[in-house]
Coordinates of C-alpha atoms in Angstrom, one line a residue:
Chain A
M1 CA -2.3 -3.8 -120.0
R2 CA -0.8 -0.3 -120.3
L3 CA 2.3 0.4 -118.3
N4 CA 2.8 3.8 -116.8
L5 CA 6.0 5.7 -117.2
M6 CA 7.6 4.4 -114.0
E7 CA 6.8 0.8 -114.8
A8 CA 8.1 1.2 -118.4
A9 CA 11.3 2.8 -117.2
G10 CA 11.8 0.2 -114.5
L11 CA 11.1 -2.7 -116.9
L12 CA 13.5 -1.2 -119.5
M13 CA 16.2 -0.9 -116.9
V14 CA 15.7 -4.4 -115.6
V15 CA 15.9 -5.8 -119.1
S16 CA 19.1 -3.9 -119.8
L17 CA 20.6 -5.4 -116.7
V18 CA 19.6 -8.9 -117.6
L19 CA 21.0 -8.4 -121.1
A20 CA 24.3 -7.0 -119.7
A21 CA 24.6 -10.0 -117.4
L22 CA 23.7 -12.6 -120.1
F23 CA 26.0 -11.1 -122.8
A24 CA 28.7 -9.8 -120.6
P25 CA 31.5 -11.5 -122.6
L26 CA 30.2 -9.9 -125.8
I27 CA 29.7 -6.4 -124.4
A28 CA 32.6 -6.0 -122.1
P29 CA 35.6 -4.4 -124.0
H30 CA 38.2 -6.2 -121.9
D31 CA 38.8 -9.2 -119.6
P32 CA 37.4 -8.2 -116.2
V33 CA 39.9 -10.1 -114.1
R34 CA 43.1 -9.5 -116.0
A35 CA 45.4 -6.5 -115.9
V36 CA 45.0 -4.8 -119.2
A37 CA 46.1 -1.2 -118.5
P38 CA 49.7 -0.1 -119.0
T39 CA 49.6 1.6 -115.6
F40 CA 50.1 -0.8 -112.7
G41 CA 49.7 -0.1 -109.0
N42 CA 47.8 3.1 -109.5
P43 CA 44.3 3.5 -110.9
G44 CA 44.1 5.0 -114.3
P45 CA 41.7 7.8 -115.3
P46 CA 38.9 7.3 -117.9
S47 CA 40.3 7.3 -121.4
A48 CA 39.2 6.3 -124.9
A49 CA 40.4 2.7 -124.4
F50 CA 39.1 2.5 -120.8
P51 CA 35.9 4.7 -120.7
L52 CA 35.5 4.3 -116.9
G53 CA 39.2 4.1 -116.1
T54 CA 41.2 1.2 -114.6
D55 CA 41.6 0.1 -111.1
Q56 CA 44.7 -0.3 -108.9
L57 CA 45.5 -3.7 -110.5
G58 CA 45.2 -2.3 -114.0
R59 CA 41.8 -4.0 -114.7
D60 CA 39.2 -2.3 -116.8
V61 CA 36.4 -0.8 -114.6
L62 CA 33.7 -0.8 -117.3
S63 CA 34.3 -4.5 -118.0
R64 CA 34.2 -5.3 -114.3
I65 CA 31.0 -3.5 -113.9
I66 CA 29.4 -5.3 -116.8
F67 CA 30.5 -8.7 -115.4
G68 CA 29.5 -7.5 -111.9
A69 CA 25.9 -7.5 -113.1
R70 CA 26.0 -11.3 -113.3
V71 CA 26.8 -11.8 -109.6
S72 CA 24.6 -8.9 -108.3
L73 CA 21.6 -10.0 -110.3
A74 CA 22.0 -13.6 -109.6
V75 CA 22.4 -13.0 -105.8
G76 CA 19.7 -10.4 -105.7
V77 CA 17.1 -12.5 -107.6
A78 CA 18.0 -15.8 -106.0
A79 CA 18.0 -14.3 -102.5
M80 CA 14.6 -12.8 -103.2
V81 CA 13.3 -16.2 -104.3
V82 CA 14.6 -17.7 -101.0
T83 CA 13.0 -14.8 -99.1
V84 CA 9.7 -15.3 -100.8
A85 CA 9.8 -19.1 -100.5
I86 CA 10.3 -19.0 -96.7
G87 CA 7.9 -16.1 -96.2
V88 CA 5.1 -17.6 -98.4
T89 CA 5.4 -21.0 -96.8
I90 CA 5.2 -19.6 -93.2
G91 CA 2.5 -17.1 -94.1
L92 CA 0.3 -19.7 -95.8
L93 CA 0.6 -22.3 -93.0
A94 CA 0.0 -19.7 -90.3
G95 CA -3.0 -18.1 -92.0
F96 CA -4.6 -21.3 -93.2
F97 CA -4.3 -23.5 -90.2
G98 CA -4.6 -20.8 -87.5
G99 CA -4.7 -21.8 -83.9
S100 CA -1.5 -23.0 -82.3
I101 CA 0.4 -23.4 -85.6
D102 CA -0.4 -19.7 -86.3
F103 CA 0.7 -18.7 -82.8
V104 CA 4.0 -20.5 -82.9
L105 CA 4.9 -19.4 -86.4
M106 CA 4.0 -15.7 -85.8
R107 CA 5.8 -15.6 -82.5
F108 CA 8.9 -16.9 -84.3
T109 CA 8.3 -14.2 -86.9
D110 CA 8.2 -11.6 -84.1
V111 CA 11.5 -12.8 -82.7
M112 CA 13.2 -12.8 -86.1
L113 CA 11.8 -9.3 -86.7
T114 CA 13.6 -8.1 -83.6
L115 CA 17.0 -9.3 -84.7
P116 CA 19.0 -6.7 -86.7
A117 CA 19.1 -8.0 -90.3
L118 CA 22.5 -6.7 -91.4
L119 CA 24.2 -7.7 -88.2
L120 CA 22.7 -11.2 -88.2
A121 CA 23.6 -11.6 -91.9
M122 CA 27.1 -10.5 -91.3
A123 CA 27.6 -12.9 -88.4
L124 CA 26.1 -15.8 -90.3
V125 CA 28.1 -15.2 -93.5
A126 CA 31.3 -14.7 -91.5
V127 CA 30.7 -18.0 -89.7
L128 CA 29.6 -20.0 -92.7
R129 CA 32.3 -18.4 -94.9
P130 CA 31.2 -16.2 -97.9
S131 CA 30.2 -18.2 -100.9
L132 CA 27.4 -17.5 -103.5
L133 CA 25.1 -20.1 -102.0
N134 CA 25.7 -19.1 -98.3
I135 CA 25.2 -15.5 -99.1
L136 CA 21.8 -15.9 -100.8
I137 CA 20.6 -18.3 -98.2
V138 CA 21.6 -16.0 -95.4
I139 CA 20.0 -12.9 -97.1
G140 CA 16.8 -15.0 -97.4
L141 CA 16.9 -16.1 -93.8
V142 CA 17.1 -12.5 -92.5
S143 CA 14.5 -10.9 -94.8
W144 CA 11.4 -13.2 -95.0
T145 CA 9.4 -11.7 -92.1
G146 CA 7.6 -9.0 -94.0
V147 CA 6.4 -11.4 -96.7
A148 CA 5.2 -13.9 -94.1
R149 CA 3.1 -11.3 -92.3
V150 CA 1.4 -10.1 -95.5
V151 CA 0.8 -13.5 -96.9
R152 CA -0.7 -14.7 -93.5
A153 CA -3.0 -11.7 -93.4
E154 CA -4.3 -12.3 -97.0
T155 CA -4.6 -16.1 -96.4
L156 CA -6.6 -15.4 -93.2
S157 CA -9.2 -13.4 -95.1
L158 CA -9.2 -15.7 -98.1
A159 CA -9.8 -18.8 -96.0
Q160 CA -13.1 -17.5 -95.0
R161 CA -14.3 -16.6 -98.4
D162 CA -17.2 -18.5 -100.0
F163 CA -15.3 -20.3 -102.7
V164 CA -12.8 -21.7 -100.2
V165 CA -15.5 -22.7 -97.7
A166 CA -17.4 -24.3 -100.6
A167 CA -14.4 -26.3 -101.7
R168 CA -13.7 -27.4 -98.2
T169 CA -17.3 -28.5 -97.7
L170 CA -17.0 -30.6 -100.9
G171 CA -14.1 -32.4 -99.2
A172 CA -11.0 -30.8 -100.7
P173 CA -8.0 -31.6 -98.6
S174 CA -6.0 -28.8 -97.0
G175 CA -3.0 -29.1 -99.4
R176 CA -5.3 -28.7 -102.4
L177 CA -7.2 -25.8 -100.8
I178 CA -3.9 -24.0 -100.2
V179 CA -2.3 -24.7 -103.6
R180 CA -5.3 -24.5 -105.9
H181 CA -7.5 -21.9 -104.2
I182 CA -5.5 -19.7 -101.9
L183 CA -2.1 -19.4 -103.5
P184 CA -3.3 -18.2 -106.9
N185 CA -5.2 -15.3 -105.1
V186 CA -2.2 -14.3 -103.1
L187 CA 0.1 -14.5 -106.1
P188 CA -0.3 -10.8 -107.3
T189 CA 0.8 -9.6 -103.8
I190 CA 3.7 -12.1 -103.8
V191 CA 4.9 -10.8 -107.2
V192 CA 4.9 -7.2 -106.0
M193 CA 6.6 -8.0 -102.8
G194 CA 9.2 -10.0 -104.8
V195 CA 9.9 -7.2 -107.2
L196 CA 10.2 -4.6 -104.3
G197 CA 12.1 -7.2 -102.2
T198 CA 14.7 -7.6 -104.9
S199 CA 15.8 -4.0 -104.4
G200 CA 16.2 -4.9 -100.7
T201 CA 18.2 -8.0 -101.4
L202 CA 20.4 -6.2 -103.9
L203 CA 21.2 -3.5 -101.3
L204 CA 21.9 -6.1 -98.6
D205 CA 24.2 -8.1 -100.9
A206 CA 26.0 -4.9 -102.0
G207 CA 26.4 -3.9 -98.3
L208 CA 27.8 -7.3 -97.4
S209 CA 30.2 -7.1 -100.4
F210 CA 31.3 -3.6 -99.2
L211 CA 32.1 -5.1 -95.8
G212 CA 34.2 -7.8 -97.4
L213 CA 31.5 -10.5 -96.9
G214 CA 30.5 -10.8 -100.5
V215 CA 31.3 -13.4 -103.2
P216 CA 35.1 -13.9 -102.9
P217 CA 37.5 -12.4 -105.5
P218 CA 38.4 -12.5 -108.3
T219 CA 34.6 -12.5 -109.3
P220 CA 33.8 -8.8 -109.8
S221 CA 31.2 -7.5 -107.4
W222 CA 29.9 -3.9 -107.3
G223 CA 30.0 -3.6 -103.5
R224 CA 33.6 -4.7 -103.2
M225 CA 34.6 -2.5 -106.1
V226 CA 33.4 0.5 -104.1
E227 CA 35.2 -0.8 -101.0
E228 CA 38.5 -1.2 -102.8
A229 CA 38.1 2.2 -104.3
T230 CA 37.7 4.0 -100.9
T231 CA 41.5 3.9 -100.5
Y232 CA 41.9 6.1 -103.6
F233 CA 39.0 8.5 -102.9
R234 CA 41.4 11.5 -103.1
T235 CA 43.5 10.4 -106.0
A236 CA 41.0 8.5 -108.1
P237 CA 37.5 9.5 -107.1
W238 CA 35.9 8.0 -110.3
L239 CA 36.9 4.6 -109.1
A240 CA 34.2 4.6 -106.4
L241 CA 31.7 6.5 -108.4
F242 CA 30.9 4.1 -111.2
P243 CA 30.3 0.8 -109.4
G244 CA 28.1 2.6 -106.9
L245 CA 26.1 4.0 -109.8
A246 CA 25.6 0.5 -111.1
I247 CA 24.1 -0.6 -107.7
F248 CA 21.9 2.4 -107.6
Y249 CA 20.7 1.7 -111.2
A250 CA 19.8 -1.8 -110.4
V251 CA 18.0 -1.0 -107.1
L252 CA 16.2 1.9 -108.7
A253 CA 15.1 -0.4 -111.6
F254 CA 13.2 -2.7 -109.3
N255 CA 11.8 0.1 -107.2
L256 CA 10.4 1.9 -110.2
L257 CA 8.9 -1.4 -111.5
G258 CA 7.3 -2.2 -108.1
Y259 CA 6.1 1.3 -107.0
G260 CA 5.0 2.0 -110.6
Y261 CA 2.7 -1.0 -110.5
L262 CA 1.3 0.0 -107.1
R263 CA 0.7 3.5 -108.4
R264 CA -1.2 2.2 -111.5
R265 CA -3.3 0.0 -109.2
G266 CA -4.1 3.1 -107.2
R267 CA -2.2 1.9 -104.2
S268 CA 0.7 4.1 -103.1
R269 CA 1.4 1.9 -100.1
A270 CA 3.7 -1.1 -100.6
P271 CA 2.3 -4.4 -99.2
G272 CA 4.0 -5.2 -96.0
A273 CA 5.2 -1.7 -95.4
T274 CA 4.5 -1.2 -91.8
I275 CA 1.3 0.8 -91.3
Chain B
M1 CA -5.3 0.3 -70.5
L2 CA -3.5 -1.5 -67.6
G3 CA -4.3 -4.9 -69.2
Y4 CA -2.9 -3.6 -72.5
V5 CA 0.3 -2.5 -70.8
V6 CA 0.8 -5.8 -69.1
R7 CA 0.1 -7.7 -72.3
R8 CA 2.7 -5.7 -74.2
I9 CA 5.3 -6.1 -71.4
I10 CA 4.8 -9.9 -71.3
F11 CA 5.1 -9.9 -75.1
G12 CA 8.4 -8.0 -75.0
V13 CA 9.9 -10.4 -72.4
F14 CA 8.8 -13.3 -74.5
V15 CA 10.4 -11.9 -77.6
L16 CA 13.6 -11.2 -75.8
A17 CA 13.8 -14.7 -74.5
G18 CA 13.4 -15.9 -78.1
T19 CA 16.1 -13.7 -79.4
S20 CA 18.5 -14.8 -76.6
L21 CA 17.9 -18.4 -77.7
I22 CA 18.9 -17.5 -81.2
T23 CA 22.0 -15.5 -80.2
F24 CA 23.0 -18.3 -77.9
S25 CA 22.7 -20.8 -80.7
L26 CA 25.0 -18.6 -82.8
A27 CA 27.8 -19.7 -80.6
F28 CA 27.3 -23.3 -81.7
V29 CA 27.2 -22.6 -85.4
V30 CA 30.8 -21.3 -85.1
P31 CA 33.4 -23.9 -86.0
G32 CA 36.3 -24.0 -83.5
D33 CA 36.7 -24.2 -79.8
P34 CA 36.2 -21.1 -77.6
A35 CA 38.9 -22.4 -75.2
V36 CA 41.4 -22.6 -78.1
A37 CA 40.3 -19.1 -79.2
M38 CA 41.2 -17.8 -75.7
A39 CA 44.3 -19.7 -74.9
G40 CA 45.8 -19.9 -78.4
A41 CA 46.4 -22.9 -80.6
K42 CA 49.5 -24.0 -78.7
A43 CA 47.9 -24.3 -75.3
D44 CA 48.3 -27.6 -73.5
P45 CA 45.2 -29.9 -72.8
Q46 CA 45.2 -29.1 -69.1
T47 CA 44.9 -25.3 -69.7
L48 CA 42.2 -26.0 -72.2
S49 CA 40.1 -28.1 -69.9
L50 CA 40.6 -25.6 -67.1
I51 CA 39.3 -22.8 -69.3
R52 CA 36.4 -25.0 -70.4
S53 CA 35.3 -25.7 -66.8
Q54 CA 35.8 -22.0 -66.0
L55 CA 33.6 -21.0 -68.8
G56 CA 31.1 -23.8 -68.0
L57 CA 31.6 -25.3 -71.4
D58 CA 31.7 -28.8 -69.9
Q59 CA 28.1 -28.4 -68.7
P60 CA 25.0 -29.6 -70.7
I61 CA 23.8 -27.1 -73.2
Y62 CA 20.6 -26.1 -71.4
V63 CA 22.6 -25.4 -68.2
Q64 CA 24.9 -23.2 -70.3
Y65 CA 21.9 -21.4 -71.8
L66 CA 20.2 -20.8 -68.5
R67 CA 23.5 -19.5 -67.0
Y68 CA 23.9 -17.2 -70.1
L69 CA 20.4 -16.0 -69.7
G70 CA 20.8 -15.4 -65.9
R71 CA 23.9 -13.4 -66.5
A72 CA 22.4 -11.5 -69.4
I73 CA 19.4 -10.4 -67.2
R74 CA 21.9 -9.0 -64.7
G75 CA 23.5 -7.1 -67.5
D76 CA 26.6 -9.3 -67.8
L77 CA 27.2 -10.3 -71.4
G78 CA 30.4 -12.1 -70.8
R79 CA 34.0 -11.2 -71.7
S80 CA 35.3 -10.6 -75.2
Y81 CA 37.7 -13.3 -76.4
I82 CA 39.9 -10.9 -78.2
R83 CA 39.7 -7.6 -76.2
R84 CA 39.6 -9.4 -72.9
E85 CA 37.1 -6.9 -71.6
N86 CA 33.6 -7.0 -70.3
V87 CA 31.2 -7.0 -73.3
T88 CA 28.6 -4.8 -71.6
R89 CA 31.3 -2.2 -70.9
L90 CA 32.6 -2.3 -74.4
I91 CA 29.1 -1.7 -75.8
L92 CA 28.3 1.1 -73.3
E93 CA 31.6 2.8 -74.2
R94 CA 30.6 2.9 -77.8
F95 CA 27.0 3.8 -77.3
P96 CA 27.2 7.6 -77.0
A97 CA 28.8 8.0 -80.5
T98 CA 26.1 5.9 -82.0
L99 CA 23.4 7.6 -80.0
I100 CA 24.4 11.1 -81.2
L101 CA 24.7 9.9 -84.8
A102 CA 21.3 8.1 -84.8
V103 CA 19.3 10.8 -83.1
T104 CA 20.7 13.5 -85.3
A105 CA 20.0 11.5 -88.4
M106 CA 16.5 10.7 -87.3
V107 CA 15.6 14.3 -86.6
L108 CA 17.1 15.3 -89.9
A109 CA 15.1 12.6 -91.7
L110 CA 11.8 13.5 -90.1
V111 CA 12.2 17.2 -90.9
L112 CA 13.1 16.5 -94.6
A113 CA 10.2 14.0 -94.8
L114 CA 7.7 16.4 -93.3
L115 CA 8.7 19.0 -95.9
M116 CA 8.6 16.6 -98.8
G117 CA 5.4 14.9 -97.6
V118 CA 3.4 18.0 -97.1
L119 CA 4.6 19.5 -100.4
S120 CA 3.8 16.4 -102.4
A121 CA 0.4 16.1 -100.8
A122 CA -0.4 19.7 -101.5
Y123 CA 0.5 19.2 -105.1
H124 CA -1.0 15.7 -105.3
D125 CA -0.7 14.2 -108.8
R126 CA 0.9 17.3 -110.2
A127 CA 4.4 18.0 -111.5
T128 CA 5.8 18.8 -108.0
D129 CA 4.4 15.6 -106.6
R130 CA 5.8 13.5 -109.4
L131 CA 9.2 15.1 -109.0
L132 CA 9.1 14.5 -105.3
L133 CA 8.1 10.9 -105.9
F134 CA 11.1 10.5 -108.1
V135 CA 13.4 12.1 -105.5
S136 CA 12.0 9.7 -102.9
L137 CA 12.6 6.7 -105.0
T138 CA 16.1 7.9 -105.7
L139 CA 16.9 8.4 -102.0
I140 CA 15.5 4.9 -101.2
S141 CA 17.6 3.3 -103.9
L142 CA 20.9 4.8 -103.0
P143 CA 23.3 2.3 -101.4
V144 CA 24.2 4.1 -98.1
F145 CA 27.8 3.1 -98.1
W146 CA 28.2 4.6 -101.6
L147 CA 26.3 7.8 -100.7
G148 CA 28.7 8.2 -97.8
T149 CA 31.7 7.6 -100.0
V150 CA 30.5 10.1 -102.5
M151 CA 30.0 12.7 -99.8
L152 CA 33.6 12.0 -98.6
I153 CA 34.9 12.5 -102.1
G154 CA 32.9 15.7 -102.5
A155 CA 34.0 17.1 -99.2
A156 CA 37.6 16.2 -99.8
A157 CA 37.6 17.9 -103.2
T158 CA 35.8 21.1 -102.2
L159 CA 36.2 21.8 -98.4
R160 CA 39.6 22.2 -96.9
S161 CA 40.1 21.1 -93.3
F162 CA 36.7 19.5 -93.1
P163 CA 36.7 16.4 -90.9
L164 CA 36.5 13.3 -93.1
G165 CA 36.2 10.6 -90.6
G166 CA 36.2 9.9 -86.9
F167 CA 34.1 11.5 -84.1
D168 CA 35.6 15.0 -83.6
G169 CA 33.2 17.8 -82.9
W170 CA 29.9 18.7 -84.4
R171 CA 31.3 19.2 -87.9
S172 CA 32.3 15.6 -88.1
L173 CA 28.7 14.7 -87.5
I174 CA 27.3 16.4 -90.6
L175 CA 28.3 14.0 -93.3
P176 CA 27.4 10.7 -91.6
A177 CA 24.1 12.1 -90.2
L178 CA 23.1 13.3 -93.7
T179 CA 24.1 10.0 -95.3
L180 CA 21.9 8.1 -92.9
A181 CA 19.0 10.6 -93.0
L182 CA 18.5 10.8 -96.8
G183 CA 17.4 7.2 -97.3
L184 CA 15.0 7.4 -94.4
A185 CA 13.7 10.7 -95.5
G186 CA 12.7 9.3 -98.9
Y187 CA 10.9 6.4 -97.3
Y188 CA 9.1 8.5 -94.7
A189 CA 8.1 11.2 -97.3
R190 CA 6.3 8.5 -99.3
I191 CA 4.4 7.2 -96.3
L192 CA 3.5 10.7 -95.2
H193 CA 2.3 11.5 -98.6
T194 CA 0.0 8.4 -98.7
N195 CA -1.3 9.1 -95.2
L196 CA -1.9 12.7 -95.9
T197 CA -3.8 12.2 -99.1
E198 CA -5.9 9.5 -97.5
A199 CA -6.6 11.7 -94.5
M200 CA -7.6 14.6 -96.7
E201 CA -10.4 12.5 -98.2
Q202 CA -11.9 11.6 -94.8
D203 CA -15.3 12.9 -93.7
Y204 CA -14.0 15.0 -90.8
V205 CA -11.7 16.9 -93.2
R206 CA -14.6 17.3 -95.7
T207 CA -16.8 18.7 -92.9
A208 CA -14.1 21.1 -91.8
R209 CA -13.6 22.2 -95.4
S210 CA -17.3 22.7 -96.0
K211 CA -17.4 25.0 -93.0
G212 CA -15.0 27.2 -94.8
L213 CA -11.6 26.0 -93.7
S214 CA -8.9 26.4 -96.4
W215 CA -7.2 23.3 -97.9
L216 CA -3.9 24.1 -96.2
G217 CA -5.7 24.9 -92.9
A218 CA -7.5 21.6 -92.9
L219 CA -4.2 19.9 -93.6
F220 CA -2.4 21.4 -90.7
K221 CA -5.3 21.4 -88.3
H222 CA -6.9 18.0 -89.0
A223 CA -5.1 15.8 -91.4
L224 CA -1.4 16.1 -90.3
A225 CA -1.9 14.8 -86.8
N226 CA -3.6 11.7 -88.1
A227 CA -1.0 11.2 -90.9
V228 CA 2.0 11.6 -88.6
L229 CA 0.7 9.2 -86.0
P230 CA 1.7 6.0 -87.9
L231 CA 5.1 7.5 -88.6
V232 CA 5.7 7.5 -84.8
T233 CA 5.7 3.7 -84.8
L234 CA 8.0 3.5 -87.7
A235 CA 10.4 6.2 -86.6
G236 CA 10.6 4.7 -83.1
L237 CA 11.5 1.2 -84.4
D238 CA 13.9 2.6 -87.0
L239 CA 15.6 4.7 -84.3
A240 CA 16.1 1.6 -82.2
G241 CA 17.5 -0.1 -85.3
L242 CA 20.0 2.7 -85.9
L243 CA 21.0 2.7 -82.2
S244 CA 21.9 -0.9 -82.5
G245 CA 24.7 0.1 -84.8
V246 CA 24.8 1.5 -88.3
V247 CA 27.6 -0.7 -89.6
L248 CA 27.9 0.7 -93.1
T249 CA 27.8 4.4 -92.3
E250 CA 30.1 3.9 -89.3
T251 CA 32.5 2.0 -91.5
V252 CA 32.6 4.7 -94.2
F253 CA 33.2 7.5 -91.8
D254 CA 35.3 5.6 -89.3
W255 CA 32.7 6.5 -86.6
P256 CA 33.6 4.9 -83.3
G257 CA 30.1 3.5 -82.6
I258 CA 28.5 0.1 -81.9
G259 CA 28.3 -0.7 -85.6
R260 CA 32.1 -0.7 -85.9
L261 CA 32.4 -2.7 -82.7
A262 CA 30.1 -5.4 -84.1
F263 CA 32.0 -5.3 -87.4
D264 CA 35.3 -6.0 -85.6
A265 CA 33.7 -8.6 -83.5
I266 CA 32.4 -10.5 -86.5
F267 CA 35.7 -10.3 -88.3
N268 CA 37.6 -11.7 -85.3
L269 CA 34.8 -14.3 -84.7
D270 CA 34.7 -12.9 -81.1
I271 CA 31.6 -14.8 -80.2
P272 CA 30.7 -13.2 -76.8
L273 CA 31.0 -9.8 -78.4
I274 CA 28.9 -10.8 -81.4
M275 CA 26.2 -12.3 -79.2
G276 CA 26.4 -9.2 -77.0
T277 CA 25.9 -6.7 -79.8
V278 CA 23.1 -8.7 -81.4
L279 CA 21.3 -9.2 -78.1
F280 CA 21.7 -5.5 -77.2
A281 CA 20.2 -4.6 -80.6
A282 CA 17.2 -6.9 -79.9
F283 CA 16.8 -5.4 -76.5
L284 CA 16.7 -1.9 -77.9
I285 CA 14.1 -2.9 -80.5
V286 CA 11.9 -4.6 -77.9
V287 CA 12.1 -1.6 -75.6
A288 CA 11.4 0.7 -78.6
N289 CA 8.4 -1.5 -79.6
L290 CA 7.0 -1.2 -76.1
V291 CA 7.5 2.5 -75.8
V292 CA 5.9 3.0 -79.3
D293 CA 3.0 0.8 -78.5
L294 CA 2.3 2.6 -75.2
L295 CA 2.8 6.0 -76.8
Y296 CA 0.5 5.0 -79.6
A297 CA -2.2 3.8 -77.2
W298 CA -1.9 7.0 -75.3
L299 CA -2.2 9.1 -78.4
D300 CA -5.0 7.0 -79.8
P301 CA -7.1 5.4 -77.0
R302 CA -9.0 3.2 -79.5
I303 CA -5.9 0.9 -79.7
A304 CA -5.9 -0.3 -76.1
L305 CA -9.6 -1.1 -76.3
D306 CA -9.0 -3.4 -79.2
K307 CA -8.8 -6.8 -77.6
G308 CA -8.3 -8.6 -80.9
Q309 CA -4.6 -7.8 -81.1

């Protein structure tokens, strides 16, 4: 398998993120939640000791960004898993059984598709209180519709293919047909949607953090770092710059990986992208 | 055609009923008592029970839902707990600011996407196309709240007396509209590129070219109309999404639109206002869906004939 340039770059970027998250305590020059700068109350500019400067509480921005990779990646990937799990389950059931099950599930999908994702996520997180678990469940709850539609469409066509019909004729039960015959054939699509979906869940999580609905402090999170920095956008512009770049880097990494794969396979259209 | 229209309308009404059920159930997820929220924690039991019966909270849930639905159909979305004002009026007050921002951003996004899409299709698989692909991916990957913040920083550093927030004249519109438009433009440009390159390989384009039409001529005369058509659907729905409140952009630029209203409502756990803004958003999207479907069927008559959908 030869990766194209986009895939290679994306993969490299994702690996670098994972390494930063795993080895954060080893890489980060300072403690991310302790005041380490001599200046207190005002952000400090980038310097030799603090390459990306320090924030209003005297904490090292670089160390906070490195540790921030942990929460962002964890939430982004776990929320994607929740998204895919819900979407695949609903899509498989609707596509395989058809009839009234399909009708009910797809009309439910239509309704969920109509609700504004960010507003709904904000309302649910605010009501359930922001915690790591609540946030990734809520993100999953508002983003599964695209996956469900695509998986349903693929299941629908697979269920009529000869090998499935043959297995059914030989008496294979529905559960076995779905798990052994249909799911493996939908898997490539699911993986692509998962990779591209991660950029979406990362952005949604960062947005929630920016609005104050992210993982609660003192855990460093990129979105909240940008939000806290907006107060100082005149006096300390670098403070908002770097954590935002980190979000951008992470989102771009997954987009490059996903779209790069699609391009190599000669498909410039993402599965599930409307039209 | 008429059958198609009727089917789409019934579908829209059904979806709205479904969304109203979900927004209604939001109220029951919230811990705490609406009566206490209105009267304050120190209110005596008599006042509380009076408020409950006034709000109909002592009725069975399905009665409460049907009343809520009945009022919503008449345009009455209840009263805000915190602001003590009619929710519908609060939403309509904020709507113009969001409308101007959303429409400006959408027009900007489509113009940019058209430029990028046509350019990248014209140079398909060459350096320009690759560069534009990278630009699109970059625009798609930018967190909108950060892009807005960076624009604020840039404007504050370079332009004196430039409006940096609030809704005050057309100049205050530039930064938030651009912030919103860039991400959409990147997305649309990719879609347009795909549709254009596919359309250019179709037989009708090949025929036109074999009769001597230039590549660019074929693109503008034949391929573009077919490539833009699917974008109508997407842009229509996205516009409705933007109209229902662009929370992040409005927060960054302190824009007095529906997004800010929803944000405040959520932070105050002002349930009627939360329900109102979510339902309003759903309503806009259902209407946009309907308009887009009908527009599409009108532009491409094959759609309405397809009974399968």
